[in-house]
CSV table of C-alpha atoms and ligand atoms in Angstrom, one decimal:
chain,number,residue,atom,x,y,z
A,13,MET,CA,0.2,0.0,0.0
A,14,THR,CA,1.5,3.6,-0.9
A,15,GLU,CA,0.7,6.7,0.7
A,16,MET,CA,1.4,10.2,-0.7
A,17,LEU,CA,3.7,12.1,1.6
A,18,LYS,CA,3.6,15.9,1.3
A,19,ASN,CA,5.7,18.8,1.7
A,20,LEU,CA,5.6,20.3,5.0
A,21,ILE,CA,5.2,24.3,4.3
A,22,GLY,CA,4.4,26.7,7.1
A,23,GLY,CA,2.8,24.0,9.3
A,24,GLU,CA,0.6,22.7,6.6
A,25,TRP,CA,1.2,19.3,4.8
A,26,LYS,CA,1.1,20.4,0.9
A,27,THR,CA,1.1,17.9,-2.5
A,28,GLY,CA,3.6,19.6,-4.9
A,29,GLY,CA,3.3,19.5,-8.9
A,30,ASN,CA,4.3,15.9,-9.2
A,31,ALA,CA,4.1,12.6,-7.5
A,32,SER,CA,7.3,10.7,-7.7
A,33,LYS,CA,8.0,6.9,-6.3
A,34,ASP,CA,10.2,5.8,-3.8
A,35,VAL,CA,11.2,2.3,-4.8
A,36,ASN,CA,12.5,-0.6,-2.5
A,37,PRO,CA,16.3,-1.4,-4.2
A,38,SER,CA,16.0,-4.8,-2.8
A,39,ASN,CA,12.7,-5.6,-5.2
A,40,THR,CA,12.2,-2.9,-7.5
A,41,ASN,CA,8.3,-4.0,-7.6
A,42,ASP,CA,7.8,-2.7,-4.0
A,43,VAL,CA,7.0,0.9,-3.9
A,44,VAL,CA,7.7,2.1,-0.6
A,45,ASN,CA,5.6,5.5,-0.9
A,46,GLU,CA,4.6,8.2,-3.6
A,47,TYR,CA,5.8,11.6,-2.3
A,48,ALA,CA,5.4,15.3,-3.6
A,49,GLN,CA,7.7,16.7,-5.7
A,50,GLY,CA,8.0,20.2,-4.6
A,51,THR,CA,8.0,23.2,-7.1
A,52,VAL,CA,9.8,26.7,-6.6
A,53,ALA,CA,6.8,28.1,-5.9
A,54,ASP,CA,6.9,25.6,-2.7
A,55,LEU,CA,10.3,26.1,-2.0
A,56,ASN,CA,9.9,30.2,-2.2
A,57,ALA,CA,6.5,29.3,0.2
A,58,ALA,CA,8.7,27.4,2.4
A,59,VAL,CA,11.4,29.9,2.7
A,60,ALA,CA,8.8,32.6,3.7
A,61,ALA,CA,7.1,30.6,6.3
A,62,ALA,CA,10.6,29.9,7.8
A,63,LYS,CA,11.9,33.9,7.6
A,64,ALA,CA,8.2,34.7,9.4
A,65,ALA,CA,8.4,32.1,12.2
A,66,PHE,CA,12.5,33.3,13.1
A,67,PRO,CA,12.1,36.1,15.0
A,68,ALA,CA,9.9,34.6,17.7
A,69,TRP,CA,11.6,30.9,17.5
A,70,SER,CA,14.9,32.8,17.8
A,71,ARG,CA,13.8,34.1,20.9
A,72,THR,CA,12.4,31.3,22.5
A,73,THR,CA,14.3,30.0,25.7
A,74,GLY,CA,16.3,26.9,25.5
A,75,GLN,CA,14.0,25.3,27.4
A,76,GLU,CA,11.2,25.6,25.2
A,77,ARG,CA,13.5,24.3,22.4
A,78,TYR,CA,14.7,21.4,24.8
A,79,GLU,CA,11.3,20.1,25.5
A,80,ILE,CA,10.5,20.0,21.8
A,81,LEU,CA,13.6,18.3,20.9
A,82,LYS,CA,13.6,16.0,23.8
A,83,LYS,CA,10.2,14.9,22.7
A,84,ALA,CA,11.0,14.0,19.3
A,85,ALA,CA,14.2,12.3,20.5
A,86,ASP,CA,12.1,9.9,22.8
A,87,GLU,CA,9.4,9.1,19.8
A,88,VAL,CA,12.1,8.3,17.5
A,89,LEU,CA,13.6,5.8,20.3
A,90,ALA,CA,10.3,4.2,20.7
A,91,ARG,CA,9.7,3.8,16.9
A,92,ARG,CA,13.7,2.9,16.4
A,93,GLU,CA,12.5,-0.7,14.5
A,94,GLU,CA,9.7,0.8,12.6
A,95,LEU,CA,11.8,3.6,11.4
A,96,GLY,CA,14.8,1.3,10.9
A,97,LYS,CA,12.7,-0.9,8.8
A,98,LEU,CA,11.5,1.8,6.6
A,99,LEU,CA,15.0,3.0,6.2
A,100,SER,CA,16.1,-0.5,5.1
A,101,ARG,CA,13.3,-0.8,2.9
A,102,GLU,CA,13.9,2.3,0.9
A,103,GLU,CA,17.5,2.9,0.8
A,104,GLY,CA,19.0,-1.0,1.1
A,105,LYS,CA,21.0,-1.1,4.3
A,106,THR,CA,20.5,-4.2,6.1
A,107,LEU,CA,17.8,-4.2,9.2
A,108,PRO,CA,20.1,-4.0,11.8
A,109,GLU,CA,22.0,-1.3,10.0
A,110,GLY,CA,18.7,0.5,9.5
A,111,ILE,CA,17.6,0.4,13.1
A,112,GLY,CA,20.9,1.2,14.2
A,113,GLU,CA,20.6,4.4,12.2
A,114,ALA,CA,17.2,5.4,13.6
A,115,THR,CA,18.6,4.7,16.9
A,116,ARG,CA,21.6,7.5,15.9
A,117,ALA,CA,19.1,9.9,14.7
A,118,GLY,CA,17.1,9.5,18.2
A,119,GLN,CA,20.3,10.1,20.2
A,120,ILE,CA,21.6,13.2,18.0
A,121,LEU,CA,18.0,14.6,18.9
A,122,ALA,CA,18.6,14.0,22.5
A,123,PHE,CA,22.2,15.4,22.6
A,124,PHE,CA,21.0,18.4,20.9
A,125,ALA,CA,17.9,19.1,23.3
A,126,GLY,CA,20.4,19.1,26.1
A,127,GLU,CA,22.5,21.7,24.2
A,128,CYS,CA,19.3,24.1,24.0
A,129,VAL,CA,20.2,24.9,27.6
A,130,ARG,CA,23.9,24.5,27.2
A,131,LEU,CA,24.8,27.6,24.8
A,132,GLY,CA,27.1,29.9,26.9
A,133,GLY,CA,29.3,33.0,25.8
A,134,GLU,CA,32.3,34.8,27.2
A,135,MET,CA,32.9,37.5,29.3
A,136,ILE,CA,36.6,39.6,28.4
A,137,PRO,CA,37.8,42.5,30.1
A,138,SER,CA,38.1,45.3,27.6
A,139,ILE,CA,41.6,47.1,26.9
A,140,ARG,CA,39.7,50.5,27.9
A,141,PRO,CA,38.8,51.1,31.5
A,142,GLY,CA,35.1,50.5,32.5
A,143,VAL,CA,34.3,48.8,29.3
A,144,GLY,CA,33.1,45.3,29.5
A,145,VAL,CA,32.9,43.0,26.4
A,146,GLU,CA,30.6,40.4,26.2
A,147,VAL,CA,30.8,37.4,23.3
A,148,THR,CA,27.6,35.6,22.8
A,149,ARG,CA,26.2,33.2,20.3
A,150,GLU,CA,22.8,34.3,18.0
A,151,ALA,CA,20.9,31.8,15.5
A,152,VAL,CA,22.0,32.4,12.1
A,153,GLY,CA,18.5,32.9,10.5
A,154,VAL,CA,16.5,30.5,8.1
A,155,VAL,CA,19.0,27.5,7.1
A,156,GLY,CA,18.7,25.6,4.0
A,157,LEU,CA,19.5,21.6,4.5
A,158,ILE,CA,20.4,19.3,1.6
A,159,THR,CA,20.8,16.1,2.4
A,160,PRO,CA,22.0,12.7,0.8
A,161,TRP,CA,20.5,9.2,0.2
A,162,ASN,CA,23.0,7.0,2.4
A,163,PHE,CA,22.0,8.1,5.7
A,164,PRO,CA,18.1,9.0,5.0
A,165,ILE,CA,17.5,9.8,8.8
A,166,ALA,CA,20.8,10.2,10.4
A,167,ILE,CA,22.3,12.7,8.3
A,168,PRO,CA,18.7,15.0,8.3
A,169,ALA,CA,18.7,14.6,12.2
A,170,TRP,CA,22.3,16.0,12.6
A,171,LYS,CA,21.5,19.3,10.7
A,172,ILE,CA,18.4,19.8,11.6
A,173,ALA,CA,18.5,19.3,15.2
A,174,PRO,CA,21.5,21.7,15.9
A,175,ALA,CA,19.7,23.9,13.4
A,176,LEU,CA,16.6,24.3,15.6
A,177,ALA,CA,18.6,23.9,19.1
A,178,TYR,CA,20.5,26.9,18.4
A,179,GLY,CA,17.1,29.1,17.4
A,180,ASN,CA,17.4,28.6,13.6
A,181,CYS,CA,14.3,28.0,11.2
A,182,VAL,CA,15.0,25.4,8.9
A,183,VAL,CA,14.4,24.7,5.3
A,184,ILE,CA,15.1,21.0,4.3
A,185,LYS,CA,15.3,19.1,1.1
A,186,PRO,CA,16.3,15.6,1.4
A,187,ALA,CA,17.7,13.5,-1.3
A,188,ASP,CA,15.4,12.7,-3.9
A,189,LEU,CA,15.7,9.0,-4.1
A,190,THR,CA,15.1,8.6,-0.2
A,191,PRO,CA,12.4,10.7,1.3
A,192,ALA,CA,10.5,8.5,3.3
A,193,CYS,CA,12.7,8.8,6.5
A,194,ALA,CA,13.5,12.6,6.6
A,195,TRP,CA,9.6,12.9,6.0
A,196,ALA,CA,9.1,10.7,9.3
A,197,LEU,CA,11.5,12.7,11.2
A,198,VAL,CA,9.8,15.9,10.1
A,199,ASP,CA,6.5,14.5,10.9
A,200,ILE,CA,7.9,13.6,14.3
A,201,LEU,CA,9.4,17.1,15.3
A,202,ASN,CA,6.4,18.9,13.8
A,203,ARG,CA,4.0,17.0,16.0
A,204,ALA,CA,6.4,17.6,19.1
A,205,GLY,CA,5.1,21.2,19.0
A,206,LEU,CA,7.3,23.4,16.6
A,207,PRO,CA,5.7,26.4,15.6
A,208,LYS,CA,4.2,26.9,12.2
A,209,GLY,CA,7.3,27.3,9.9
A,210,VAL,CA,10.1,26.8,11.9
A,211,LEU,CA,10.8,23.6,10.4
A,212,ASN,CA,9.9,23.1,6.7
A,213,LEU,CA,10.1,20.3,4.1
A,214,VAL,CA,10.4,20.6,0.2
A,215,MET,CA,11.0,17.2,-1.4
A,216,GLY,CA,11.8,17.2,-5.1
A,217,ARG,CA,14.9,17.6,-7.2
A,218,GLY,CA,18.3,19.4,-6.5
A,219,SER,CA,18.1,20.9,-9.9
A,220,THR,CA,14.8,22.8,-9.3
A,221,VAL,CA,14.1,22.7,-5.2
A,222,GLY,CA,17.8,22.5,-4.4
A,223,GLN,CA,18.7,25.2,-6.6
A,224,ALA,CA,16.2,27.6,-5.9
A,225,LEU,CA,17.2,27.1,-2.0
A,226,LEU,CA,20.8,28.0,-3.1
A,227,GLU,CA,19.7,31.0,-4.9
A,228,HIS,CA,17.1,32.5,-2.3
A,229,LYS,CA,18.4,35.6,-0.6
A,230,ASP,CA,16.2,35.0,2.3
A,231,VAL,CA,18.4,31.8,3.2
A,232,SER,CA,21.4,32.6,5.5
A,233,ALA,CA,23.2,29.9,5.6
A,234,ILE,CA,23.3,25.9,3.8
A,235,SER,CA,24.6,22.6,4.9
A,236,PHE,CA,25.0,20.1,2.2
A,237,THR,CA,26.2,16.6,2.3
A,238,GLY,CA,26.9,15.0,-1.1
A,239,SER,CA,29.4,14.5,-4.2
A,240,VAL,CA,32.2,17.1,-4.4
A,241,ALA,CA,31.0,17.9,-7.9
A,242,THR,CA,27.5,19.3,-6.4
A,243,GLY,CA,29.3,20.4,-3.3
A,244,ARG,CA,31.6,22.9,-5.3
A,245,LYS,CA,28.6,24.0,-7.4
A,246,VAL,CA,26.5,24.7,-3.7
A,247,ALA,CA,29.4,26.7,-2.4
A,248,ALA,CA,29.8,28.9,-5.8
A,249,ALA,CA,25.8,29.6,-5.3
A,250,CYS,CA,26.3,30.6,-1.9
A,251,VAL,CA,29.0,33.1,-2.6
A,252,ALA,CA,27.2,34.3,-5.5
A,253,SER,CA,24.3,35.2,-3.9
A,254,THR,CA,23.5,38.7,-2.0
A,255,PRO,CA,24.2,38.5,1.0
A,256,MET,CA,26.5,35.8,0.6
A,257,LYS,CA,25.5,32.8,2.4
A,258,LYS,CA,27.7,30.9,5.1
A,259,VAL,CA,28.4,27.3,3.8
A,260,GLN,CA,28.9,23.8,5.2
A,261,LEU,CA,30.1,20.9,2.9
A,262,GLU,CA,30.7,17.1,3.8
A,263,MET,CA,31.8,15.3,0.7
A,264,GLY,CA,33.7,12.7,-0.7
A,265,GLY,CA,36.4,10.4,0.5
A,266,LYS,CA,39.1,7.9,-0.2
A,267,ASN,CA,39.7,6.7,3.0
A,268,PRO,CA,42.8,4.6,3.5
A,269,LEU,CA,43.1,1.6,6.2
A,270,VAL,CA,46.9,0.9,6.9
A,271,VAL,CA,47.6,-2.7,8.0
A,272,LEU,CA,51.1,-3.3,9.4
A,273,ASP,CA,52.8,-6.3,9.9
A,274,ASP,CA,52.1,-6.2,13.4
A,275,ALA,CA,48.3,-6.0,13.3
A,276,ASP,CA,46.4,-8.4,14.8
A,277,LEU,CA,45.0,-10.2,11.6
A,278,ALA,CA,41.5,-10.8,12.9
A,279,THR,CA,41.0,-7.2,13.8
A,280,ALA,CA,42.4,-6.1,10.5
A,281,VAL,CA,40.0,-8.0,8.7
A,282,ASP,CA,37.2,-7.1,10.6
A,283,CYS,CA,38.1,-3.4,10.4
A,284,ALA,CA,38.5,-3.7,6.3
A,285,VAL,CA,35.1,-5.8,6.0
A,286,ASN,CA,33.1,-3.7,7.7
A,287,GLY,CA,35.0,-0.2,6.8
A,288,ALA,CA,35.0,-1.1,3.1
A,289,TYR,CA,31.5,-3.5,2.6
A,290,PHE,CA,28.9,-2.8,5.0
A,291,SER,CA,26.2,-0.7,4.2
A,292,THR,CA,27.1,-1.6,0.8
A,293,GLY,CA,30.2,0.5,0.7
A,294,GLN,CA,27.9,3.8,0.3
A,295,ARG,CA,29.3,5.7,3.2
A,296,CYS,CA,31.9,8.6,2.7
A,297,THR,CA,33.8,7.5,5.3
A,298,ALA,CA,34.2,4.0,3.8
A,299,SER,CA,37.6,2.2,3.6
A,300,SER,CA,38.2,2.0,0.0
A,301,ARG,CA,41.8,1.7,-0.2
A,302,LEU,CA,43.8,-1.2,2.1
A,303,ILE,CA,47.2,-0.2,2.4
A,304,VAL,CA,48.9,-3.2,3.6
A,305,GLN,CA,52.4,-4.0,4.5
A,306,ALA,CA,54.2,-7.0,2.4
A,307,GLY,CA,54.7,-9.0,5.4
A,308,ILE,CA,51.0,-9.5,6.3
A,309,HIS,CA,49.7,-9.0,2.7
A,310,ASP,CA,49.3,-12.5,1.6
A,311,ARG,CA,47.7,-13.7,4.9
A,312,PHE,CA,45.4,-10.2,5.2
A,313,VAL,CA,44.1,-11.0,1.6
A,314,ALA,CA,43.5,-14.7,2.0
A,315,ALA,CA,41.9,-14.1,5.4
A,316,THR,CA,39.7,-11.1,4.0
A,317,ILE,CA,38.3,-13.2,0.7
A,318,ASP,CA,37.5,-16.1,3.5
A,319,LYS,CA,35.5,-13.5,5.4
A,320,LEU,CA,33.9,-12.1,2.1
A,321,LYS,CA,33.2,-15.7,0.9
A,322,ALA,CA,31.1,-15.8,4.0
A,323,LEU,CA,29.1,-12.7,3.7
A,324,VAL,CA,25.1,-13.0,2.6
A,325,VAL,CA,24.3,-10.4,0.2
A,326,ASP,CA,20.5,-10.5,-0.1
A,327,ASP,CA,17.5,-8.4,0.8
A,328,ALA,CA,18.1,-5.7,3.4
A,329,LEU,CA,15.0,-6.8,5.4
A,330,LYS,CA,15.9,-10.4,5.3
A,331,GLN,CA,17.4,-11.8,8.6
A,332,GLY,CA,20.8,-13.2,8.2
A,333,THR,CA,21.7,-10.7,5.6
A,334,HIS,CA,25.0,-9.0,5.9
A,335,ILE,CA,25.0,-6.9,2.8
A,336,GLY,CA,22.1,-5.3,1.4
A,337,PRO,CA,21.6,-4.1,-2.5
A,338,VAL,CA,23.2,-0.8,-4.4
A,339,VAL,CA,20.8,1.6,-3.9
A,340,ASP,CA,19.7,2.1,-7.6
A,341,LYS,CA,20.7,1.3,-10.9
A,342,SER,CA,22.8,4.2,-11.3
A,343,GLN,CA,25.0,4.0,-8.7
A,344,LEU,CA,25.2,0.1,-9.7
A,345,ASP,CA,25.8,1.0,-13.4
A,346,THR,CA,29.1,3.1,-11.7
A,347,ASP,CA,30.3,0.4,-9.5
A,348,LEU,CA,30.1,-1.9,-12.7
A,349,GLU,CA,32.3,0.7,-14.4
A,350,TYR,CA,34.7,0.8,-11.9
A,351,ILE,CA,35.2,-2.5,-11.9
A,352,LYS,CA,35.8,-2.5,-15.5
A,353,ILE,CA,38.3,0.4,-15.0
A,354,ALA,CA,40.4,-1.3,-12.4
A,355,GLN,CA,41.0,-4.2,-14.5
A,356,SER,CA,41.8,-2.7,-17.6
A,357,GLU,CA,44.4,-0.8,-15.4
A,358,GLY,CA,45.9,-4.1,-14.5
A,359,ALA,CA,44.3,-4.2,-11.0
A,360,LYS,CA,43.8,-8.2,-10.1
A,361,LEU,CA,40.1,-9.1,-9.4
A,362,ALA,CA,40.8,-11.1,-6.3
A,363,TRP,CA,36.9,-11.7,-5.4
A,364,GLY,CA,33.6,-10.6,-6.1
A,365,GLY,CA,32.4,-8.0,-8.5
A,366,GLU,CA,29.5,-10.2,-10.0
A,367,LEU,CA,26.1,-9.2,-10.2
A,368,LEU,CA,23.5,-11.8,-8.1
A,369,ASN,CA,20.4,-12.7,-8.6
A,370,ARG,CA,17.9,-13.0,-5.7
A,371,GLN,CA,14.3,-13.8,-5.3
A,372,THR,CA,13.3,-10.3,-5.9
A,373,PRO,CA,14.7,-8.0,-8.6
A,374,GLY,CA,17.0,-5.6,-7.0
A,375,PHE,CA,20.6,-4.2,-7.5
A,376,TYR,CA,22.7,-7.0,-5.9
A,377,LEU,CA,26.2,-6.9,-6.4
A,378,GLN,CA,29.1,-9.1,-4.9
A,379,PRO,CA,31.3,-7.6,-2.7
A,380,ALA,CA,34.4,-6.8,-5.0
A,381,LEU,CA,38.4,-6.9,-3.6
A,382,PHE,CA,41.2,-5.9,-6.0
A,383,THR,CA,44.8,-6.7,-5.4
A,384,GLU,CA,48.0,-5.9,-7.1
A,385,THR,CA,46.9,-2.2,-7.4
A,386,THR,CA,48.8,1.2,-7.3
A,387,ASN,CA,48.0,4.5,-5.7
A,388,ALA,CA,48.2,6.0,-8.9
A,389,MET,CA,45.2,3.8,-10.5
A,390,ARG,CA,41.6,5.5,-10.6
A,391,ILE,CA,40.5,2.7,-8.6
A,392,SER,CA,42.7,4.4,-5.8
A,393,ARG,CA,42.0,8.0,-6.7
A,394,GLU,CA,38.1,8.4,-7.2
A,395,GLU,CA,35.3,7.6,-4.9
A,396,VAL,CA,33.4,4.5,-6.2
A,397,PHE,CA,30.7,4.5,-3.4
A,398,GLY,CA,30.1,0.8,-3.4
A,399,PRO,CA,31.3,-2.2,-2.5
A,400,VAL,CA,34.5,-2.4,-3.8
A,401,ALA,CA,38.1,-2.1,-2.3
A,402,ASN,CA,41.6,-2.4,-3.6
A,403,VAL,CA,44.5,-3.5,-1.5
A,404,ILE,CA,47.8,-1.4,-2.1
A,405,ARG,CA,50.9,-3.2,-1.1
A,406,VAL,CA,53.7,-1.3,0.9
A,407,LYS,CA,57.2,-2.1,2.2
A,408,ASP,CA,56.9,-0.3,5.4
A,409,TYR,CA,55.3,2.3,7.8
A,410,ASP,CA,56.7,5.2,6.2
A,411,GLU,CA,55.5,4.4,2.4
A,412,ALA,CA,52.0,3.3,4.5
A,413,LEU,CA,51.7,6.9,5.5
A,414,ALA,CA,53.0,8.4,2.2
A,415,VAL,CA,50.4,6.3,0.3
A,416,ALA,CA,47.5,7.1,2.9
A,417,ASN,CA,48.3,10.9,2.6
A,418,ASP,CA,48.6,10.6,-1.3
A,419,THR,CA,44.8,11.6,-2.2
A,420,GLU,CA,42.8,14.6,-3.0
A,421,PHE,CA,40.4,13.7,-0.1
A,422,GLY,CA,41.1,13.8,3.8
A,423,LEU,CA,37.8,12.3,5.6
A,424,SER,CA,38.8,9.2,7.6
A,425,ALA,CA,41.7,7.4,8.0
A,426,GLY,CA,42.7,4.4,10.0
A,427,ILE,CA,45.5,2.2,11.2
A,428,CYS,CA,45.7,-1.5,12.4
A,429,THR,CA,49.0,-2.1,14.3
A,430,SER,CA,49.9,-2.9,17.5
A,431,SER,CA,52.8,-0.3,17.7
A,432,LEU,CA,52.1,2.4,19.9
A,433,LYS,CA,54.7,4.3,17.9
A,434,HIS,CA,53.2,3.8,15.1
A,435,ALA,CA,49.7,4.7,16.1
A,436,THR,CA,50.7,7.7,17.6
A,437,HIS,CA,52.6,8.8,14.9
A,438,PHE,CA,49.7,8.2,12.4
A,439,LYS,CA,47.5,10.1,14.5
A,440,ARG,CA,49.8,13.0,14.5
A,441,ASN,CA,50.5,12.9,10.9
A,442,SER,CA,47.5,11.7,8.9
A,443,GLU,CA,45.9,14.4,6.5
A,444,ALA,CA,42.3,13.1,7.6
A,445,GLY,CA,40.0,14.8,9.6
A,446,MET,CA,39.0,11.4,11.6
A,447,VAL,CA,41.7,9.3,12.1
A,448,MET,CA,41.0,5.6,13.8
A,449,VAL,CA,43.2,3.2,15.4
A,450,ASN,CA,42.3,-0.9,15.1
A,451,LEU,CA,39.0,0.4,14.1
A,452,PRO,CA,37.1,0.9,10.8
A,453,THR,CA,37.2,4.2,9.0
A,454,ALA,CA,33.4,4.4,9.1
A,455,GLY,CA,30.9,4.4,11.8
A,456,VAL,CA,31.6,7.5,13.9
A,457,ASP,CA,30.1,8.3,17.5
A,458,TYR,CA,27.2,11.5,17.5
A,459,HIS,CA,28.7,13.6,20.1
A,460,VAL,CA,32.3,14.5,18.6
A,461,PRO,CA,33.0,16.2,15.7
A,462,PHE,CA,32.7,14.9,12.2
A,463,GLY,CA,34.6,16.3,9.0
A,464,GLY,CA,37.3,16.1,7.1
A,465,ARG,CA,40.1,18.0,5.1
A,466,LYS,CA,41.1,18.7,1.8
A,467,GLY,CA,38.6,17.8,-1.0
A,468,SER,CA,36.5,16.1,1.6
A,469,SER,CA,34.9,19.1,3.5
A,470,TYR,CA,34.5,22.8,3.7
A,471,GLY,CA,33.4,25.0,6.3
A,472,PRO,CA,33.0,24.0,9.9
A,473,ARG,CA,32.6,20.8,11.4
A,474,GLU,CA,29.2,18.8,12.1
A,475,GLN,CA,27.9,17.4,15.4
A,476,GLY,CA,28.7,17.7,18.9
A,477,THR,CA,29.5,21.1,20.4
A,478,TYR,CA,31.6,21.8,17.5
A,479,ALA,CA,28.2,22.1,15.2
A,480,ARG,CA,27.4,25.4,16.8
A,481,GLU,CA,30.4,27.0,14.9
A,482,PHE,CA,28.0,26.6,11.8
A,483,TYR,CA,24.4,27.3,13.2
A,484,THR,CA,25.4,30.1,15.1
A,485,THR,CA,27.2,33.7,14.6
A,486,VAL,CA,29.0,35.1,17.1
A,487,LYS,CA,28.1,38.9,18.2
A,488,THR,CA,30.5,40.8,20.2
A,489,ALA,CA,29.0,43.4,22.6
A,490,TYR,CA,30.5,46.2,24.3
A,491,SER,CA,29.2,48.3,27.0
A,492,PHE,CA,30.5,51.2,29.5
A,493,ALA,CA,29.5,52.1,33.0
A,494,LYS,CA,30.9,54.7,34.9
B,511,UN1,C1,29.5,6.8,9.7
B,511,UN1,O1,30.4,6.5,8.7
B,511,UN1,O2,28.8,6.5,10.6
B,511,UN1,O3,27.4,10.7,4.0
B,511,UN1,C2,28.6,8.4,9.0
B,511,UN1,C3,28.4,9.8,4.8
B,511,UN1,C4,28.9,10.4,5.9
B,511,UN1,C5,28.6,9.7,7.3
B,511,UN1,C6,28.9,9.0,7.6
B,511,UN1,N1,28.6,11.8,6.0
B,511,UN1,O4,28.7,8.7,4.7
């Protein structure tokens, strides 16, 4: 049974131009929902509603905002199994992964509920006698959020929650492919007591709704997660608009996982398989370059292949599935194209890479592992965003570090080693925003900063208390009393 999901504009659920179908990648005969595709007029109405709501909302007390976010957090956590199922059905990650992500969304809302009453400022003595200086933080205004399909509930939550906690009004445009989870989250927040217009949802295409959001003069800031190519356009549009918009971009990765000879083999294999293939490899934090020292190389490759052989690739909702389908036909074509490119460059396909047939029509791809690759190959340089990883053999730690850093990305980097010396050196010298020792590069905590360097991120960090850098603006107030 399908249900038409509508856009939330100024506190009212409204249909848009066309209806579009949200299809289950595990079974393309299963339509999760139909949803209203917003128009530019819908977007303009949403921004106008957000602008009108801002003066009152930004002056609410932290306690008022706390109550709403806490109530929403409680509902998300109470419904996490159902929301996790919806997520797995529309996006294709496994049910445990879907429930895990829904839980994370609830935890994020609870964390930022607390932040509503924790935001402080500073008092600094002036250099002039009798003068005091107060540094405070205020909401930025109307914030536009553009979110990707791969974390359809967690990423909307980690952008919406701090935006609201710090007193901003929001217009969110979730990914066209996976609007159902964002819709459910917005519905929960709306019913938790947000005043009309504070949170608006406009679903639809990036080229129409997304572009209009980027160009709207009443939007003060844009937070975007997606590809580097789109991120660059987002930043350019934010700078081109008058007034210029504040911008935060989370983009791709080509994350290295270094495995040294002294690593615990089982830990290294677990980190590699989890980081590279779980969530079907569709994470910007995925470990796609496995940089392995010569002495452990063959044992590592053999043990990784053994582990991959035991993984069940099947319907995301089936019990026992380890890897769900690729999200859609277009992403599957990209994955297959990269498998061909790697082979044509001389990489050895050591395991997988085959299309699989299952009971239902879906986008099932066997995880692919390449060996005999170099860091110069396209498979080592470009983000695939699928269950594809390659092993690069190195002679020692110094070469491993150099290869790990030789990339235009810098989101997450991992090392598996039992050497304190190398782990410490790697944490200090990795050119990534997040470094993991004996842990997968993907799968992060919600209460600490998230973000990268170089081509992976632009602007302030997301998550934890660091989120306030983007969602607030600083005011410096001077006062004099005789
Ligand atoms: C994670 O690895 O836990 O789009 C989070 C992404 C990232 C989130 C990764 N922004 O894949």
